[in-house]
Coordinates of C-alpha atoms in Angstrom, one line a residue:
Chain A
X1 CA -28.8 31.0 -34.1
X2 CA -29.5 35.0 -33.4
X3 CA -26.9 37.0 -35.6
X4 CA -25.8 37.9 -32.4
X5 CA -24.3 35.3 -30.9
X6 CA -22.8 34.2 -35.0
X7 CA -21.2 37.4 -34.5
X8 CA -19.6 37.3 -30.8
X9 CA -18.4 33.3 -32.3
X10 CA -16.9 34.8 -35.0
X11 CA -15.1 37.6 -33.1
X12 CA -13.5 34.8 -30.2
X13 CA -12.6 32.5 -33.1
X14 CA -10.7 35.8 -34.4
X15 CA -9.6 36.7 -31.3
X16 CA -7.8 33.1 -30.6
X17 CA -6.2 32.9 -34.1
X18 CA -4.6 36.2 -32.9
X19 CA -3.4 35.3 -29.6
X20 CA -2.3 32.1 -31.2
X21 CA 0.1 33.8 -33.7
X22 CA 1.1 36.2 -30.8
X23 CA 2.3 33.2 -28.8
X24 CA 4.0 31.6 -31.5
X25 CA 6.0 34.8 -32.3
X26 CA 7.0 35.4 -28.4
X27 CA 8.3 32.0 -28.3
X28 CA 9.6 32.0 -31.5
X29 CA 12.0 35.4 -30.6
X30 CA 13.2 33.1 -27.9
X31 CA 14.1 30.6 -29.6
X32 CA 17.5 31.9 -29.5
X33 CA 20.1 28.4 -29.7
X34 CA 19.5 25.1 -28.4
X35 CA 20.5 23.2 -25.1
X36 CA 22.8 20.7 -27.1
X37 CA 24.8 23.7 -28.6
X38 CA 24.9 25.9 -25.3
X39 CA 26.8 22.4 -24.4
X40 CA 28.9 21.1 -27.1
X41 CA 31.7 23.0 -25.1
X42 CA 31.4 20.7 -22.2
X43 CA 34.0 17.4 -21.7
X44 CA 31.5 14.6 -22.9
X45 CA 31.2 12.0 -20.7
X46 CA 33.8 9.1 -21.3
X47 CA 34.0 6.7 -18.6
X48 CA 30.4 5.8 -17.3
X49 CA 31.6 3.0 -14.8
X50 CA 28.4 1.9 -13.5
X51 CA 27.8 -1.5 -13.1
X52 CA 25.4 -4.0 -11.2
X53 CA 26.2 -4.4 -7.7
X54 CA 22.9 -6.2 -6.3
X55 CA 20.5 -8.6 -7.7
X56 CA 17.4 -8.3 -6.0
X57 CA 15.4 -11.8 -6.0
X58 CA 12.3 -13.3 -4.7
X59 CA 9.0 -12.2 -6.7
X60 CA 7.8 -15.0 -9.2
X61 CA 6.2 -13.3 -12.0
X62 CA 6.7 -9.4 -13.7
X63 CA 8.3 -6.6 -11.6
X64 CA 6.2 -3.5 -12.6
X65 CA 7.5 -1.1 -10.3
X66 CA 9.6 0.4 -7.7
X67 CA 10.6 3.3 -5.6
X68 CA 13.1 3.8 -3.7
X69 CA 13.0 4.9 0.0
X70 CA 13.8 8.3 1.5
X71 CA 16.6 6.4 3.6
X72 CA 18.4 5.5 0.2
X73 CA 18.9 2.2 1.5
X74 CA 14.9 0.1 1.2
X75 CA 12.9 -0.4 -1.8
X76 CA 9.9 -1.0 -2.8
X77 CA 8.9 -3.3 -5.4
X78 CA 5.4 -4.1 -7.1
X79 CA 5.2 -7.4 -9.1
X80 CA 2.3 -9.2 -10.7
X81 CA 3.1 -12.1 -8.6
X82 CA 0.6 -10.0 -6.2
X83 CA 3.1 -9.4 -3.1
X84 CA 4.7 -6.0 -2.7
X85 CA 8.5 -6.4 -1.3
X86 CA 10.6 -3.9 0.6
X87 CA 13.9 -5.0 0.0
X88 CA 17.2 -3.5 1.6
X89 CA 18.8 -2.9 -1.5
X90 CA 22.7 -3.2 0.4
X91 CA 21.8 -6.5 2.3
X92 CA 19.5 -7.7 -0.3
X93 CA 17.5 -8.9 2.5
X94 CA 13.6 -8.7 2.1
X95 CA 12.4 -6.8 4.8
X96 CA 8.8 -7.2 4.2
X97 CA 7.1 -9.5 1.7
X98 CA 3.0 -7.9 1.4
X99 CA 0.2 -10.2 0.0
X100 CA -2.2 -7.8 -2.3
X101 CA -5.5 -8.0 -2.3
X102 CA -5.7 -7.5 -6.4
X103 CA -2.5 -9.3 -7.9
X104 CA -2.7 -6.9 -10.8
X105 CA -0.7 -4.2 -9.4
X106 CA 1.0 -1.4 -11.4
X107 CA 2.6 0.9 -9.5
X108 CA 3.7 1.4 -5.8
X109 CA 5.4 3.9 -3.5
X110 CA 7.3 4.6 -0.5
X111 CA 5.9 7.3 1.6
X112 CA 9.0 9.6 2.7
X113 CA 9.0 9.1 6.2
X114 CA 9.0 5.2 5.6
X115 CA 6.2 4.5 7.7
X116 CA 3.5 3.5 4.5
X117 CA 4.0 2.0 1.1
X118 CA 1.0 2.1 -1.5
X119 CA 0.3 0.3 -4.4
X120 CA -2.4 -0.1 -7.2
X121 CA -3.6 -1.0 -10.8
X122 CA -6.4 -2.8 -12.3
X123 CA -8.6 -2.2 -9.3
X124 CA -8.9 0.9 -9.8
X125 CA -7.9 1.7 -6.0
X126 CA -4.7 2.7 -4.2
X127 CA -4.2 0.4 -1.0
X128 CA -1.9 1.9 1.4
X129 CA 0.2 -0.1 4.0
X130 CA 1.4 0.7 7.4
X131 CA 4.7 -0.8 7.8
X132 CA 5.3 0.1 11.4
X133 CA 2.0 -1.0 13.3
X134 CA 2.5 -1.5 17.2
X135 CA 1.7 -5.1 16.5
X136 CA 4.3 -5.4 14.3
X137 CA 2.6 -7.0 11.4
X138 CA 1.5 -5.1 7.9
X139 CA -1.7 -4.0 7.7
X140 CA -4.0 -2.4 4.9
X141 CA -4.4 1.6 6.3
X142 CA -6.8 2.6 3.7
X143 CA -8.2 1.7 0.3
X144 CA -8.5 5.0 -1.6
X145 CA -11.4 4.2 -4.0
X146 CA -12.4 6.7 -6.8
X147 CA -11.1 6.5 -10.1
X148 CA -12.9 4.7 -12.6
X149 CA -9.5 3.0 -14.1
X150 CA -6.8 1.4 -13.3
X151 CA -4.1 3.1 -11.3
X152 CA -0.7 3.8 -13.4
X153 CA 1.4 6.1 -10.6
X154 CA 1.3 7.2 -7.0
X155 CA 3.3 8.9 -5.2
X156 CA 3.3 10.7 -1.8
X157 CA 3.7 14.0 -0.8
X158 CA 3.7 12.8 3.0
X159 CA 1.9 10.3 5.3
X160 CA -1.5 12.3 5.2
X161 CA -1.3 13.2 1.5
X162 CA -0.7 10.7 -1.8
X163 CA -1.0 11.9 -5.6
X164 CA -2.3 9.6 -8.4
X165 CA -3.0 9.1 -11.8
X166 CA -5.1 7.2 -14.0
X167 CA -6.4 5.4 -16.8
X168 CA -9.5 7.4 -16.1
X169 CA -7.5 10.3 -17.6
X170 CA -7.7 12.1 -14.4
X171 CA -5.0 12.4 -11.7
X172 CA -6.0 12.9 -7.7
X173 CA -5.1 14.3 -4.6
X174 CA -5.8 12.3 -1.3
X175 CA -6.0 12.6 2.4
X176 CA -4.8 9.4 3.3
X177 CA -6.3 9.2 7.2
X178 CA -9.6 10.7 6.1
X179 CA -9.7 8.1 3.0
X180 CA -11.1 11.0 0.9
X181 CA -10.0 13.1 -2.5
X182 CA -9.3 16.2 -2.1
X183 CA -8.3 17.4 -5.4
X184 CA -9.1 16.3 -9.0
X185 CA -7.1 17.4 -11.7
X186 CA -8.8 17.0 -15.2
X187 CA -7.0 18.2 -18.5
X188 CA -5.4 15.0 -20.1
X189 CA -7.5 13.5 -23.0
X190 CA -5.6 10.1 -22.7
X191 CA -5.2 7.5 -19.9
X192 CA -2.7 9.2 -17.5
X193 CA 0.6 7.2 -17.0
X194 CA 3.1 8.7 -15.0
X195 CA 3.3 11.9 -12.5
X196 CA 6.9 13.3 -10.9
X197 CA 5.9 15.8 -7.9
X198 CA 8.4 18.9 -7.8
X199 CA 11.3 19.0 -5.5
X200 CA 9.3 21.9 -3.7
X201 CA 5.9 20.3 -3.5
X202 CA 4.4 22.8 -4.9
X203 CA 3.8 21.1 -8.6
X204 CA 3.4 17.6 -10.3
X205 CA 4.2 16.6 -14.1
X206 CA 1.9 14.1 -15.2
X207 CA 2.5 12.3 -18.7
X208 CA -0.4 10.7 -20.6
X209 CA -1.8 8.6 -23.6
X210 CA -2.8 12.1 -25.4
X211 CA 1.2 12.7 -25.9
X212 CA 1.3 15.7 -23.9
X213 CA 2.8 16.5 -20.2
X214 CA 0.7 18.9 -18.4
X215 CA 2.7 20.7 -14.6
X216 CA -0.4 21.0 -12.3
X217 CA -0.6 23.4 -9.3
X218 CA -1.3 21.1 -6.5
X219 CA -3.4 23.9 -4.2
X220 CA -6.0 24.7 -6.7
X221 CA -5.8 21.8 -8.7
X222 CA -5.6 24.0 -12.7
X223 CA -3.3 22.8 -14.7
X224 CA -0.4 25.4 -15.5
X225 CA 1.2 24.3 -18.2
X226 CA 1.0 21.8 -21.5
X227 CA 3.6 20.2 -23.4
X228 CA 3.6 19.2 -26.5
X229 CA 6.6 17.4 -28.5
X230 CA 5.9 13.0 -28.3
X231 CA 4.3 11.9 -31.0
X232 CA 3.0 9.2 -29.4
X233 CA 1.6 8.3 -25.7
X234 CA 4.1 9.2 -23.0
X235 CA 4.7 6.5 -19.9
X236 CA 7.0 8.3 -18.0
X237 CA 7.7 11.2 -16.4
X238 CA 10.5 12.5 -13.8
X239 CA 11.3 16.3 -12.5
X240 CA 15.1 17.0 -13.3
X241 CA 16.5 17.6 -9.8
X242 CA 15.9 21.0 -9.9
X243 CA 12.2 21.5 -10.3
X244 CA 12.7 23.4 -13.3
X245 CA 12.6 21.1 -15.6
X246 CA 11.7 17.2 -16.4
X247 CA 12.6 14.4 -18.6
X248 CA 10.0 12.3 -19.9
X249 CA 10.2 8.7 -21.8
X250 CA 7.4 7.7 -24.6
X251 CA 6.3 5.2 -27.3
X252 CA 7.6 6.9 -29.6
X253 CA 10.8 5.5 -28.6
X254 CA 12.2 9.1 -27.7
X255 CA 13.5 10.8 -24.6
X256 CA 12.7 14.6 -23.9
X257 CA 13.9 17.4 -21.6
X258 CA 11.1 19.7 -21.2
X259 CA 11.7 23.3 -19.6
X260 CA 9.3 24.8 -17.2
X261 CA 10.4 28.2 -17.4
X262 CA 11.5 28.0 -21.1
X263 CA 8.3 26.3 -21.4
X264 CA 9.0 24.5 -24.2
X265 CA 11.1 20.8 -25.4
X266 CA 14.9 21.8 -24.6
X267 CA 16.4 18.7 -25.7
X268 CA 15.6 15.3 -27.4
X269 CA 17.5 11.6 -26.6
X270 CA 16.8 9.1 -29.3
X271 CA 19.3 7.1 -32.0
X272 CA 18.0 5.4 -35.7
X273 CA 18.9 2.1 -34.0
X274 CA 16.4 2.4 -31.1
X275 CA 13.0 1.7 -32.4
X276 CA 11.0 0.4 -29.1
X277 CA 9.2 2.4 -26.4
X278 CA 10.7 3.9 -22.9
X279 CA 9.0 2.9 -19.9
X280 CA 10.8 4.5 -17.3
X281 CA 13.4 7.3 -16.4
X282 CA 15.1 8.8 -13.9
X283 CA 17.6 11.7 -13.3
X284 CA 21.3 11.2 -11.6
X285 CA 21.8 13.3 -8.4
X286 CA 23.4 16.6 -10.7
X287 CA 20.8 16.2 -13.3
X288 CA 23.8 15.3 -15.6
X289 CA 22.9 11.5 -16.7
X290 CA 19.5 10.5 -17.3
X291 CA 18.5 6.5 -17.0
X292 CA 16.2 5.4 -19.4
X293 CA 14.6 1.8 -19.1
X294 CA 13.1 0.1 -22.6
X295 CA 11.2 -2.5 -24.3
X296 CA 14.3 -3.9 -25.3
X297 CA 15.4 -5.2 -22.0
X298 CA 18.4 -2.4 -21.7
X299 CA 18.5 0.7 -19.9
X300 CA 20.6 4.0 -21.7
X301 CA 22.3 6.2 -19.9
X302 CA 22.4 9.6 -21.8
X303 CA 23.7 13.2 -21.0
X304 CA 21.0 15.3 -20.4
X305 CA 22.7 18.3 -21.8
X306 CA 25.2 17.4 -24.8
X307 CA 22.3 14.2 -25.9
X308 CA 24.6 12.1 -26.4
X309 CA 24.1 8.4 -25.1
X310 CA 26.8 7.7 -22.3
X311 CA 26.2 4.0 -21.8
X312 CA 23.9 1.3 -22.3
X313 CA 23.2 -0.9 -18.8
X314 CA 22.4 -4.5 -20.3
X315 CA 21.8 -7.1 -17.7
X316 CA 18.0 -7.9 -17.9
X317 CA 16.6 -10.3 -19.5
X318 CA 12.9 -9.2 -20.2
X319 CA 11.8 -6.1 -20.6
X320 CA 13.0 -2.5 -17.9
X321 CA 9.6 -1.6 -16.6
X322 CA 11.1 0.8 -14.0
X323 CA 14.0 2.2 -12.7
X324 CA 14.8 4.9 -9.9
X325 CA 17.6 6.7 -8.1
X326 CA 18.1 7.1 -5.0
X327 CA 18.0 10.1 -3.1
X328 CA 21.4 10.5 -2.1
X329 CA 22.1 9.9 -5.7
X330 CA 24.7 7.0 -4.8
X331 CA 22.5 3.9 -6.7
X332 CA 19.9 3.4 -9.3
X333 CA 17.9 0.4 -9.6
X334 CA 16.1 -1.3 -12.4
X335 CA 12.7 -3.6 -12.6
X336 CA 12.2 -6.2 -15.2
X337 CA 9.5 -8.2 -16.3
X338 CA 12.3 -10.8 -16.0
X339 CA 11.5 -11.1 -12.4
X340 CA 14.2 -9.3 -10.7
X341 CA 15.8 -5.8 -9.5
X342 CA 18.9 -5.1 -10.1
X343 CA 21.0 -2.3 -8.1
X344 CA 23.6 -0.6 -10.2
X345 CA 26.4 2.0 -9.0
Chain B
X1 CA -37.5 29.4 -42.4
X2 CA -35.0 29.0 -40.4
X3 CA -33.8 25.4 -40.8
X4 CA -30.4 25.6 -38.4
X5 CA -32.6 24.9 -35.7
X6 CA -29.5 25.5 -32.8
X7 CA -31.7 25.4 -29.5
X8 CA -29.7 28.6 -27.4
X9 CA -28.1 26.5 -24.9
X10 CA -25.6 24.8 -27.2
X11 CA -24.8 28.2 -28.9
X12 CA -24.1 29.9 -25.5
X13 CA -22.1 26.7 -24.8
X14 CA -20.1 26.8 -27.8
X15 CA -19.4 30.4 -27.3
X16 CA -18.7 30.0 -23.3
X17 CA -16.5 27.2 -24.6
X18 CA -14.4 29.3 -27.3
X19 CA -14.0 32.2 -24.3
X20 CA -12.6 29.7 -21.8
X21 CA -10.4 29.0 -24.4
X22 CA -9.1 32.4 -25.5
X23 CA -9.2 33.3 -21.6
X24 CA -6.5 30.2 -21.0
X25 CA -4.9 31.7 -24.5
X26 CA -4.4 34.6 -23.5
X27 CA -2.7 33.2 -20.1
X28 CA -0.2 31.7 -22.3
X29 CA 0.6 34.6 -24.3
X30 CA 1.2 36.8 -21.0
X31 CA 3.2 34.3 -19.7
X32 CA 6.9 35.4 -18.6
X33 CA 9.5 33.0 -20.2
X34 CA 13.3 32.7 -20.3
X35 CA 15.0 32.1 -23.6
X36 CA 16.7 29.1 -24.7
X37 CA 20.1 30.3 -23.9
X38 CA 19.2 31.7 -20.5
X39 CA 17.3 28.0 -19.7
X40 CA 20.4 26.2 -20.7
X41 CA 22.8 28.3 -18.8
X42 CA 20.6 27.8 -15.5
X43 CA 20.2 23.5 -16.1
X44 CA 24.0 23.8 -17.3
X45 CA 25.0 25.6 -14.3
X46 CA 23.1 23.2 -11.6
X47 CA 25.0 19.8 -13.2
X48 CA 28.4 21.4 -12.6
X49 CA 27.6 22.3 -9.0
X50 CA 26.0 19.2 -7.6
X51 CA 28.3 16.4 -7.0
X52 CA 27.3 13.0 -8.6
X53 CA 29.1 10.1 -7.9
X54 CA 27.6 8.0 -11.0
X55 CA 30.1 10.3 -12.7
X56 CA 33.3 9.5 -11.2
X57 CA 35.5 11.1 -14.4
X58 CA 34.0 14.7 -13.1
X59 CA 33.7 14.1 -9.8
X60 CA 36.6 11.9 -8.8
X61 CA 36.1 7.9 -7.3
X62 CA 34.3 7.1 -4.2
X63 CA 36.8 6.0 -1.1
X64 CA 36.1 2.6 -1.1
X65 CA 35.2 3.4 2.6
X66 CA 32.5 5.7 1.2
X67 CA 30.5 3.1 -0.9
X68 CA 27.3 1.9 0.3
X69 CA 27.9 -1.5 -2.0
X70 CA 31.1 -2.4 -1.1
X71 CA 31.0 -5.7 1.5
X72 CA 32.2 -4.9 4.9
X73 CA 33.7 -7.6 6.7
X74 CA 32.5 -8.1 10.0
X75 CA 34.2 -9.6 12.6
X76 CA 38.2 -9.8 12.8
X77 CA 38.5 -8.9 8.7
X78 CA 40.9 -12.3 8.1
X79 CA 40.2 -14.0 5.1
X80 CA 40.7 -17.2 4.6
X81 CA 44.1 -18.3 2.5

């Protein structure tokens, strides 16, 4: 190696130790109190008097997701049984019952305009449905083929574009009518397991295997921010209803609020007495309770801003593998691996 | 002799590598953030102002009329005695 180039090595090594104790003293001068304290004047939450109001039943094997649809009223759930079910979550009534191609589905989605659901896993593909053909029956749009493993989370943007994540470590940006990528985002050194696109559209939060969350800008695909904090892989990720911040759940059997502009943890949920991984959560309508599902079959409810835990929603009898809110913030549903939904308000 | 044989390519690699790096460093250390107290005031300040009926003790009950969940009786409304 030319003396040359040992030197310029030497100098960006010197350079990044330097900018690396210059960051950590700007956010270190910030580090002024703490969410919990800026709320320890507010009323704590007392009477949390939410309670199951549905039972959704009909698939035969593991529930391993669900989202709710734009028109707060259907569902969509994914189960290892291999159907995907819209449901309407205040009749119960299944509106459509889908047949899968792969049975070993892991995540699904309802597009916002409720025209298309999709749905994935260890095919490595996202199918998406058209639920409103002119012949009236469901049919397969497209089979978005790319990754090279499994599918852990999509979500749309709209009916032309869809966002997903991977096991490949990579997360992607589709055109659903073309069938194509269009975007690849590549940062995470871990399977990717969850992604939460920003009120605004402009940004996702993906959560991964490598413990960090990365916010991605979704025109030219860099990633624009890393977060550090779980000390083990994260599975799920959710904007708080703001865009300016998110919660995310992880193995490590702890809850986070991460700050975008802070750009740093703000707050942590966790108890000595909780010792098993989060699989899900999900933000009430204000932001103020946030719905974790676990390992242990329940699903805590906590304040985001004072930390405390607010309630604990037992009623499962497997394992919460997802949960969601709906939009207009009036009902939050849980999956289990116990083979039902259940709608809670 | 020289017996670090490093062929040039993975040298200029290694050093393109390290400048990517202190390029995406140096990102982060011009980046403009908000303080903790100024971040909490802002997330504190959107929960009090959006009305969230899974908290009924700040935002009152929902009219019975109101909820979603509540069965409706079609028809003529009698029940049976």
């Amino acid at each position: 190696m030319s003396s040359d180039m040992a030197e310029r090595i030497a100098n960006a090594r010197k350079e990044a130790e330097y900018l690396k104790d210059k960051i950590r003293e700007k956010k270190a001068a910030l580090n002024d109190t703490s969410l919990k304290v800026m709320s320890q004047e507010l009323e704590p939450l007392t009477r949390i008097n939410i309670r199951i109001r549905r039972v959704l039943k009909g698939h035969l094997a593991k529930i391993y997701a669900m989202n709710w649809a734009s028109d707060k009223k259907h569902l969509v759930s994914a189960s290892q049984d291999g159907k995907l079910i819209v449901w309407d979550a205040y009749t119960t009534n299944k509106v459509y019952a889908i047949p899968l191609r792969s049975s070993w589905v892991m995540t699904c989605a309802y597009a916002p305009t409720g025209n298309l659901v999709a749905c994935g896993g260890l095919d490595n593909m996202c199918s998406i449905y058209n639920l409103r053909t002119r012949e009236g029956s469901v049919k397969v749009a497209r089979e978005l083929s790319a990754h090279s493993g499994y599918l852990s989370c999509c979500r749309f943007m709209n009916d032309r574009q869809i966002l997903t994540s991977s096991g490949d470590m990579s997360c992607m940006l589709w055109d659903v009518d073309a069938g194509v990528k269009t975007m690849e985002f590549n940062d995470h050194t871990g399977d990717v397991m969850s992604l939460s696109i920003s009120p605004d559209q402009r940004l996702f939060v993906s959560g991964a295997c490598d413990s960090t969350a990365k916010v991605w800008d979704i025109r030219s695909g860099r990633c624009v921010q890393t977060f550090t904090g779980h000390e083990s892989d994260i599975n799920a990720v959710q904007f708080f209803p703001n865009g300016d911040a998110f919660g995310t759940g992880s193995d490590d059997a702890s809850c986070r609020l991460f700050d975008l502009r802070a750009d740093r943890e703000m707050n942590i949920y966790t108890h000595d007495n909780i010792l098993c991984g989060i699989t899900s959560v999900a933000f009430s309508i204000s932001g103020r309770l946030m719905f974790a599902g676990y390992d242990d079959y329940n699903c805590n409810v906590w304040d985001t801003l004072r930390s405390d835990r607010v309630g604990v929603l037992m009623g499962h009898e497997n394992r919460v593998s997802c949960l969601g809110v709906a939009s207009d913030g009036m009902a939050m549903c849980t999956g289990s691996w116990d083979t039902t939904l259940k709608v809670w308000s | 002799m020289n017996s670090h044989a490093h062929s040039p390519t993975t040298t200029e690699a290694r050093l393109q590598r390290q400048l990517d790096h202190n390029r995406k460093l140096r990102e982060q250390f011009e980046r403009n953030r908000i303080s903790v107290s100024q971040a909490s005031i802002l997330l504190i300040q959107y929960c009090q102002t959006k009305r969230d009926m899974l908290i009924p003790t700040v935002w009152g009950d929902l009219d019975v009329k109101d909820d979603p969940f509540e069965a409706k009786t079609a028809g003529c409304g009698c029940s049976v005695m």
